[in-house]
Amino acid sequence: EVQLVESGGGLVQPGRSLKLSCAASGFTYSHYIMAWVRQAPTKGLEWVATITTGGDNTYYRNSVKGRFTISRDNAENTLYLQIDNLRSDDTATYYCAKGYFDYWGQGVMVTVSS
Amino acid sequence: EIVLTQSPTTMAASPGEKVTITCRASSSVSYMYWYQQKSGASPKLWIYDTSKLASGVPNRFSGSGSGTSYSLTFNPMETEDAATYYCQQWTSIPWTFGGGTKLELK
C-alpha cells in the first residue's frame, strides 16, 4: 500500500524558515518523480515544486523560486521541502504527491503569522 | 501559464441525475487529469489521460475532451459523489489546477 506521511509543519513567524518532510513507503520511491502541492485555507490546489527521480532536476512555480528548495533522499525514501523567508501567503496545507499525482499524503499545515 | 477555468464553481444535484462539469484551458492541452477532494481529506486522482478512470473509481464516471475543452460526467450521480472536483494539466510548467467545482447534494 502506498503511504506518504508529511511532517514538519506548524506556526512560524514571517521571515523564518521551515523544513517539511514526506516519508514514502509501499512503492519503489527512487523510480518516481515527486512533488509538493499546497492548498491555502478554503482555496484550491496549487503545484509548488517537483523533483526528478535522481534529484538532478527540480522545477518550481515562479512565486516560490529562490525561497523553496525541494530535495530527496532515495536511501531514506524521504522527500523534503525547505521553505525560507516565509510569507503570510505561504500559509497552506502542504501535500506531497507521488509521480503524476496518483497518490497524495494527508498533508501538513503551515501557518505563517506573527 | 495555462489557466484552467471550471464551471460551474458550485452546483447541487440529486442522486440519479446526470451531472457534467467542464474545464476550459486558456491554451490547448494534450490531456486532462481530474481529482476528487472530500471535505477535510486529501485529493484523490480520479481520471487521468482525459478519460481513464483511476483505480477504484466507479464506471459511472467518465471524462472526455480535447484541445481547450474538457468535461467530467457522473451518470448517475450518487450521494457519495458529493465533493470538490479539480481539473489539472501536465502540458506545460507551471502545472496548473482549475479553481474547483463543489458538487453538493440537492
PDB file of C-alpha atoms in Angstrom:
ATOM      1  CA  GLU A   1       0.000   0.000   0.000  1.00  0.00           C
ATOM      2  CA  VAL A   2       1.382   3.395  -0.971  1.00  0.00           C
ATOM      3  CA  GLN A   3       1.810   5.693   2.003  1.00  0.00           C
ATOM      4  CA  LEU A   4       3.025   9.287   2.082  1.00  0.00           C
ATOM      5  CA  VAL A   5       3.332  10.854   5.519  1.00  0.00           C
ATOM      6  CA  GLU A   6       4.199  14.529   5.818  1.00  0.00           C
ATOM      7  CA  SER A   7       5.632  16.193   8.897  1.00  0.00           C
ATOM      8  CA  GLY A   8       7.362  19.368   9.992  1.00  0.00           C
ATOM      9  CA  GLY A   9       4.565  21.899   9.748  1.00  0.00           C
ATOM     10  CA  GLY A  10       3.497  24.405  12.364  1.00  0.00           C
ATOM     11  CA  LEU A  11       3.087  28.051  13.287  1.00  0.00           C
ATOM     12  CA  VAL A  12       6.031  30.138  12.111  1.00  0.00           C
ATOM     13  CA  GLN A  13       6.774  33.859  12.130  1.00  0.00           C
ATOM     14  CA  PRO A  14       7.196  35.720   8.849  1.00  0.00           C
ATOM     15  CA  GLY A  15      10.763  35.638   7.587  1.00  0.00           C
ATOM     16  CA  ARG A  16      11.624  32.399   9.383  1.00  0.00           C
ATOM     17  CA  SER A  17      12.378  29.004   7.825  1.00  0.00           C
ATOM     18  CA  LEU A  18      10.798  25.577   7.957  1.00  0.00           C
ATOM     19  CA  LYS A  19      11.632  22.169   6.523  1.00  0.00           C
ATOM     20  CA  LEU A  20       8.869  19.771   5.613  1.00  0.00           C
ATOM     21  CA  SER A  21       9.424  16.037   5.233  1.00  0.00           C
ATOM     22  CA  CYS A  22       7.447  13.327   3.482  1.00  0.00           C
ATOM     23  CA  ALA A  23       8.168   9.692   4.333  1.00  0.00           C
ATOM     24  CA  ALA A  24       7.261   7.349   1.495  1.00  0.00           C
ATOM     25  CA  SER A  25       6.549   3.625   1.584  1.00  0.00           C
ATOM     26  CA  GLY A  26       4.762   0.931  -0.380  1.00  0.00           C
ATOM     27  CA  PHE A  27       6.449   1.631  -3.715  1.00  0.00           C
ATOM     28  CA  THR A  28       9.932   1.902  -5.226  1.00  0.00           C
ATOM     29  CA  TYR A  29      10.482   5.525  -4.242  1.00  0.00           C
ATOM     30  CA  SER A  30      13.620   6.077  -6.305  1.00  0.00           C
ATOM     31  CA  HIS A  31      11.715   5.287  -9.509  1.00  0.00           C
ATOM     32  CA  TYR A  32       9.237   8.152  -9.252  1.00  0.00           C
ATOM     33  CA  ILE A  33       9.280  11.894  -9.591  1.00  0.00           C
ATOM     34  CA  MET A  34       7.839  13.553  -6.502  1.00  0.00           C
ATOM     35  CA  ALA A  35       6.109  16.837  -5.893  1.00  0.00           C
ATOM     36  CA  TRP A  36       4.716  19.258  -3.348  1.00  0.00           C
ATOM     37  CA  VAL A  37       1.263  20.771  -3.837  1.00  0.00           C
ATOM     38  CA  ARG A  38      -0.296  23.271  -1.455  1.00  0.00           C
ATOM     39  CA  GLN A  39      -3.781  24.445  -0.602  1.00  0.00           C
ATOM     40  CA  ALA A  40      -4.428  27.700   1.217  1.00  0.00           C
ATOM     41  CA  PRO A  41      -7.387  27.644   3.626  1.00  0.00           C
ATOM     42  CA  THR A  42     -10.679  27.417   1.701  1.00  0.00           C
ATOM     43  CA  LYS A  43      -8.789  27.748  -1.603  1.00  0.00           C
ATOM     44  CA  GLY A  44      -7.884  25.456  -4.478  1.00  0.00           C
ATOM     45  CA  LEU A  45      -4.837  23.370  -5.225  1.00  0.00           C
ATOM     46  CA  GLU A  46      -1.534  24.904  -6.302  1.00  0.00           C
ATOM     47  CA  TRP A  47       1.504  22.999  -7.570  1.00  0.00           C
ATOM     48  CA  VAL A  48       4.661  24.148  -5.783  1.00  0.00           C
ATOM     49  CA  ALA A  49       7.657  22.063  -6.843  1.00  0.00           C
ATOM     50  CA  THR A  50       8.748  18.807  -8.461  1.00  0.00           C
ATOM     51  CA  ILE A  51      11.953  16.781  -8.329  1.00  0.00           C
ATOM     52  CA  THR A  52      13.089  14.094 -10.740  1.00  0.00           C
ATOM     53  CA  THR A  53      13.961  10.559  -9.700  1.00  0.00           C
ATOM     54  CA  GLY A  54      17.653  11.127  -9.019  1.00  0.00           C
ATOM     55  CA  GLY A  55      17.197  14.645  -7.745  1.00  0.00           C
ATOM     56  CA  ASP A  56      19.138  16.088 -10.672  1.00  0.00           C
ATOM     57  CA  ASN A  57      16.356  18.340 -11.865  1.00  0.00           C
ATOM     58  CA  THR A  58      13.946  20.468  -9.919  1.00  0.00           C
ATOM     59  CA  TYR A  59      11.074  22.665 -11.009  1.00  0.00           C
ATOM     60  CA  TYR A  60       9.273  25.424  -9.107  1.00  0.00           C
ATOM     61  CA  ARG A  61       6.394  27.779  -9.549  1.00  0.00           C
ATOM     62  CA  ASN A  62       7.621  31.340 -10.020  1.00  0.00           C
ATOM     63  CA  SER A  63       6.251  32.641  -6.729  1.00  0.00           C
ATOM     64  CA  VAL A  64       8.451  30.298  -4.670  1.00  0.00           C
ATOM     65  CA  LYS A  65      11.655  30.298  -6.725  1.00  0.00           C
ATOM     66  CA  GLY A  66      14.612  31.318  -4.597  1.00  0.00           C
ATOM     67  CA  ARG A  67      12.770  30.659  -1.312  1.00  0.00           C
ATOM     68  CA  PHE A  68      11.738  26.985  -1.616  1.00  0.00           C
ATOM     69  CA  THR A  69      14.091  24.061  -2.165  1.00  0.00           C
ATOM     70  CA  ILE A  70      12.818  20.587  -2.948  1.00  0.00           C
ATOM     71  CA  SER A  71      15.147  17.671  -2.316  1.00  0.00           C
ATOM     72  CA  ARG A  72      15.018  13.933  -1.769  1.00  0.00           C
ATOM     73  CA  ASP A  73      16.911  11.135  -0.062  1.00  0.00           C
ATOM     74  CA  ASN A  74      16.420   7.936  -2.022  1.00  0.00           C
ATOM     75  CA  ALA A  75      18.215   5.878   0.622  1.00  0.00           C
ATOM     76  CA  GLU A  76      15.719   7.036   3.255  1.00  0.00           C
ATOM     77  CA  ASN A  77      12.671   7.195   0.942  1.00  0.00           C
ATOM     78  CA  THR A  78      12.057  10.754   2.046  1.00  0.00           C
ATOM     79  CA  LEU A  79      11.094  13.948   0.244  1.00  0.00           C
ATOM     80  CA  TYR A  80      11.834  17.389   1.648  1.00  0.00           C
ATOM     81  CA  LEU A  81      10.752  20.961   1.151  1.00  0.00           C
ATOM     82  CA  GLN A  82      12.921  23.678   2.658  1.00  0.00           C
ATOM     83  CA  ILE A  83      10.979  26.926   2.928  1.00  0.00           C
ATOM     84  CA  ASP A  84      12.934  30.097   3.655  1.00  0.00           C
ATOM     85  CA  ASN A  85      11.789  33.659   4.246  1.00  0.00           C
ATOM     86  CA  LEU A  86       8.227  32.538   4.941  1.00  0.00           C
ATOM     87  CA  ARG A  87       5.427  34.924   3.995  1.00  0.00           C
ATOM     88  CA  SER A  88       1.822  35.067   5.095  1.00  0.00           C
ATOM     89  CA  ASP A  89       0.673  33.870   1.660  1.00  0.00           C
ATOM     90  CA  ASP A  90       2.632  30.632   2.216  1.00  0.00           C
ATOM     91  CA  THR A  91       0.008  29.682   4.813  1.00  0.00           C
ATOM     92  CA  ALA A  92      -1.464  26.447   3.491  1.00  0.00           C
ATOM     93  CA  THR A  93      -1.715  22.718   3.827  1.00  0.00           C
ATOM     94  CA  TYR A  94       1.244  21.199   2.018  1.00  0.00           C
ATOM     95  CA  TYR A  95       0.789  17.804   0.369  1.00  0.00           C
ATOM     96  CA  CYS A  96       3.461  15.581  -1.054  1.00  0.00           C
ATOM     97  CA  ALA A  97       2.388  13.684  -4.135  1.00  0.00           C
ATOM     98  CA  LYS A  98       3.822  10.721  -5.968  1.00  0.00           C
ATOM     99  CA  GLY A  99       4.555  10.720  -9.663  1.00  0.00           C
ATOM    100  CA  TYR A 100       1.807  12.281 -11.713  1.00  0.00           C
ATOM    101  CA  PHE A 101      -0.119  12.999  -8.516  1.00  0.00           C
ATOM    102  CA  ASP A 102      -1.538   9.481  -8.354  1.00  0.00           C
ATOM    103  CA  TYR A 103      -1.119   9.319  -4.589  1.00  0.00           C
ATOM    104  CA  TRP A 104      -1.170  12.122  -2.020  1.00  0.00           C
ATOM    105  CA  GLY A 105      -0.197  12.358   1.605  1.00  0.00           C
ATOM    106  CA  GLN A 106      -2.557  13.542   4.323  1.00  0.00           C
ATOM    107  CA  GLY A 107      -0.998  16.993   4.268  1.00  0.00           C
ATOM    108  CA  VAL A 108       0.779  19.153   6.819  1.00  0.00           C
ATOM    109  CA  MET A 109      -0.373  22.617   7.844  1.00  0.00           C
ATOM    110  CA  VAL A 110       1.979  25.584   7.714  1.00  0.00           C
ATOM    111  CA  THR A 111       0.743  28.799   9.291  1.00  0.00           C
ATOM    112  CA  VAL A 112       2.778  31.957   8.883  1.00  0.00           C
ATOM    113  CA  SER A 113       1.846  34.605  11.422  1.00  0.00           C
ATOM    114  CA  SER A 114       3.455  36.911  13.906  1.00  0.00           C
TER     115      SER A 114
ATOM    116  CA  GLU B   1       0.847  29.907 -17.650  1.00  0.00           C
ATOM    117  CA  ILE B   2      -2.143  27.832 -18.734  1.00  0.00           C
ATOM    118  CA  VAL B   3      -5.234  28.936 -16.845  1.00  0.00           C
ATOM    119  CA  LEU B   4      -7.931  26.334 -16.265  1.00  0.00           C
ATOM    120  CA  THR B   5     -11.469  27.622 -15.716  1.00  0.00           C
ATOM    121  CA  GLN B   6     -14.034  25.249 -14.287  1.00  0.00           C
ATOM    122  CA  SER B   7     -17.775  25.650 -14.481  1.00  0.00           C
ATOM    123  CA  PRO B   8     -19.901  25.706 -12.593  1.00  0.00           C
ATOM    124  CA  THR B   9     -17.996  26.634  -9.438  1.00  0.00           C
ATOM    125  CA  THR B  10     -20.775  25.211  -7.288  1.00  0.00           C
ATOM    126  CA  MET B  11     -23.758  23.066  -8.106  1.00  0.00           C
ATOM    127  CA  ALA B  12     -26.329  20.866  -6.415  1.00  0.00           C
ATOM    128  CA  ALA B  13     -27.618  17.626  -7.872  1.00  0.00           C
ATOM    129  CA  SER B  14     -29.937  14.829  -6.820  1.00  0.00           C
ATOM    130  CA  PRO B  15     -28.993  11.176  -6.760  1.00  0.00           C
ATOM    131  CA  GLY B  16     -29.807   9.634 -10.115  1.00  0.00           C
ATOM    132  CA  GLU B  17     -29.163  12.811 -12.079  1.00  0.00           C
ATOM    133  CA  LYS B  18     -26.624  13.103 -14.853  1.00  0.00           C
ATOM    134  CA  VAL B  19     -24.025  15.744 -13.961  1.00  0.00           C
ATOM    135  CA  THR B  20     -21.390  17.331 -16.181  1.00  0.00           C
ATOM    136  CA  ILE B  21     -18.549  19.582 -15.057  1.00  0.00           C
ATOM    137  CA  THR B  22     -16.473  21.461 -17.605  1.00  0.00           C
ATOM    138  CA  CYS B  23     -12.874  22.672 -17.632  1.00  0.00           C
ATOM    139  CA  ARG B  24     -11.666  25.158 -20.223  1.00  0.00           C
ATOM    140  CA  ALA B  25      -7.971  25.821 -20.802  1.00  0.00           C
ATOM    141  CA  SER B  26      -6.511  29.142 -21.885  1.00  0.00           C
ATOM    142  CA  SER B  27      -4.274  27.232 -24.333  1.00  0.00           C
ATOM    143  CA  SER B  28      -4.547  23.803 -25.860  1.00  0.00           C
ATOM    144  CA  VAL B  29      -3.526  20.959 -23.568  1.00  0.00           C
ATOM    145  CA  SER B  30      -2.710  17.395 -24.542  1.00  0.00           C
ATOM    146  CA  TYR B  31      -4.896  15.738 -21.929  1.00  0.00           C
ATOM    147  CA  MET B  32      -6.606  16.462 -18.618  1.00  0.00           C
ATOM    148  CA  TYR B  33      -6.463  14.974 -15.149  1.00  0.00           C
ATOM    149  CA  TRP B  34      -9.274  15.202 -12.593  1.00  0.00           C
ATOM    150  CA  TYR B  35      -9.131  14.910  -8.796  1.00  0.00           C
ATOM    151  CA  GLN B  36     -11.802  14.410  -6.172  1.00  0.00           C
ATOM    152  CA  GLN B  37     -11.423  16.039  -2.774  1.00  0.00           C
ATOM    153  CA  LYS B  38     -13.879  15.476   0.032  1.00  0.00           C
ATOM    154  CA  SER B  39     -14.095  17.910   2.936  1.00  0.00           C
ATOM    155  CA  GLY B  40     -11.117  17.582   5.267  1.00  0.00           C
ATOM    156  CA  ALA B  41      -9.419  14.952   3.123  1.00  0.00           C
ATOM    157  CA  SER B  42      -6.558  14.825   0.641  1.00  0.00           C
ATOM    158  CA  PRO B  43      -7.248  14.939  -3.079  1.00  0.00           C
ATOM    159  CA  LYS B  44      -7.523  11.665  -4.933  1.00  0.00           C
ATOM    160  CA  LEU B  45      -6.648  11.071  -8.567  1.00  0.00           C
ATOM    161  CA  TRP B  46      -9.979  10.410 -10.260  1.00  0.00           C
ATOM    162  CA  ILE B  47      -9.399  10.495 -14.008  1.00  0.00           C
ATOM    163  CA  TYR B  48      -6.113  10.561 -15.932  1.00  0.00           C
ATOM    164  CA  ASP B  49      -5.208  10.978 -19.586  1.00  0.00           C
ATOM    165  CA  THR B  50      -8.565  12.707 -20.138  1.00  0.00           C
ATOM    166  CA  SER B  51     -10.742   9.607 -19.982  1.00  0.00           C
ATOM    167  CA  LYS B  52      -9.079   6.802 -17.992  1.00  0.00           C
ATOM    168  CA  LEU B  53     -10.549   6.001 -14.582  1.00  0.00           C
ATOM    169  CA  ALA B  54      -8.126   5.799 -11.672  1.00  0.00           C
ATOM    170  CA  SER B  55      -8.096   2.654  -9.594  1.00  0.00           C
ATOM    171  CA  GLY B  56     -11.305   2.196  -7.644  1.00  0.00           C
ATOM    172  CA  VAL B  57     -13.291   4.889  -9.443  1.00  0.00           C
ATOM    173  CA  PRO B  58     -16.793   3.680 -10.347  1.00  0.00           C
ATOM    174  CA  ASN B  59     -17.570   3.364 -14.026  1.00  0.00           C
ATOM    175  CA  ARG B  60     -20.476   5.790 -13.738  1.00  0.00           C
ATOM    176  CA  PHE B  61     -17.763   8.453 -14.094  1.00  0.00           C
ATOM    177  CA  SER B  62     -16.391   9.404 -17.470  1.00  0.00           C
ATOM    178  CA  GLY B  63     -14.049  12.022 -18.863  1.00  0.00           C
ATOM    179  CA  SER B  64     -13.788  13.474 -22.326  1.00  0.00           C
ATOM    180  CA  GLY B  65     -12.494  16.394 -24.302  1.00  0.00           C
ATOM    181  CA  SER B  66      -9.596  17.726 -26.311  1.00  0.00           C
ATOM    182  CA  GLY B  67      -7.745  20.927 -27.012  1.00  0.00           C
ATOM    183  CA  THR B  68      -9.112  23.589 -24.703  1.00  0.00           C
ATOM    184  CA  SER B  69     -12.360  21.963 -23.594  1.00  0.00           C
ATOM    185  CA  TYR B  70     -12.731  19.004 -21.249  1.00  0.00           C
ATOM    186  CA  SER B  71     -15.517  17.562 -19.136  1.00  0.00           C
ATOM    187  CA  LEU B  72     -16.186  15.162 -16.277  1.00  0.00           C
ATOM    188  CA  THR B  73     -19.543  13.399 -16.220  1.00  0.00           C
ATOM    189  CA  PHE B  74     -21.281  11.460 -13.477  1.00  0.00           C
ATOM    190  CA  ASN B  75     -24.093   9.275 -14.743  1.00  0.00           C
ATOM    191  CA  PRO B  76     -25.861   8.825 -12.470  1.00  0.00           C
ATOM    192  CA  MET B  77     -24.899  10.999  -9.513  1.00  0.00           C
ATOM    193  CA  GLU B  78     -24.764   9.145  -6.176  1.00  0.00           C
ATOM    194  CA  THR B  79     -24.677  10.532  -2.635  1.00  0.00           C
ATOM    195  CA  GLU B  80     -21.024   9.559  -2.127  1.00  0.00           C
ATOM    196  CA  ASP B  81     -20.030  11.752  -5.100  1.00  0.00           C
ATOM    197  CA  ALA B  82     -20.591  14.988  -3.172  1.00  0.00           C
ATOM    198  CA  ALA B  83     -17.126  16.574  -3.158  1.00  0.00           C
ATOM    199  CA  THR B  84     -14.997  19.186  -4.888  1.00  0.00           C
ATOM    200  CA  TYR B  85     -13.528  18.218  -8.252  1.00  0.00           C
ATOM    201  CA  TYR B  86     -10.426  19.804  -9.770  1.00  0.00           C
ATOM    202  CA  CYS B  87      -9.062  19.570 -13.290  1.00  0.00           C
ATOM    203  CA  GLN B  88      -5.298  19.774 -13.879  1.00  0.00           C
ATOM    204  CA  GLN B  89      -2.947  19.974 -16.858  1.00  0.00           C
ATOM    205  CA  TRP B  90       0.505  18.498 -17.446  1.00  0.00           C
ATOM    206  CA  THR B  91       1.192  20.140 -20.786  1.00  0.00           C
ATOM    207  CA  SER B  92       3.360  22.999 -19.567  1.00  0.00           C
ATOM    208  CA  ILE B  93       5.027  24.213 -16.396  1.00  0.00           C
ATOM    209  CA  PRO B  94       3.706  25.586 -14.118  1.00  0.00           C
ATOM    210  CA  TRP B  95       1.353  22.649 -13.871  1.00  0.00           C
ATOM    211  CA  THR B  96      -1.959  24.222 -13.026  1.00  0.00           C
ATOM    212  CA  PHE B  97      -5.281  23.277 -11.485  1.00  0.00           C
ATOM    213  CA  GLY B  98      -8.711  24.621 -12.115  1.00  0.00           C
ATOM    214  CA  GLY B  99     -10.417  26.513  -9.325  1.00  0.00           C
ATOM    215  CA  GLY B 100     -12.611  23.546  -8.459  1.00  0.00           C
ATOM    216  CA  THR B 101     -16.265  22.609  -8.759  1.00  0.00           C
ATOM    217  CA  LYS B 102     -18.051  21.935  -5.498  1.00  0.00           C
ATOM    218  CA  LEU B 103     -20.789  19.382  -6.029  1.00  0.00           C
ATOM    219  CA  GLU B 104     -23.440  19.235  -3.326  1.00  0.00           C
ATOM    220  CA  LEU B 105     -26.441  17.014  -2.810  1.00  0.00           C
ATOM    221  CA  LYS B 106     -29.811  18.520  -3.572  1.00  0.00           C
TER     222      LYS B 106
END
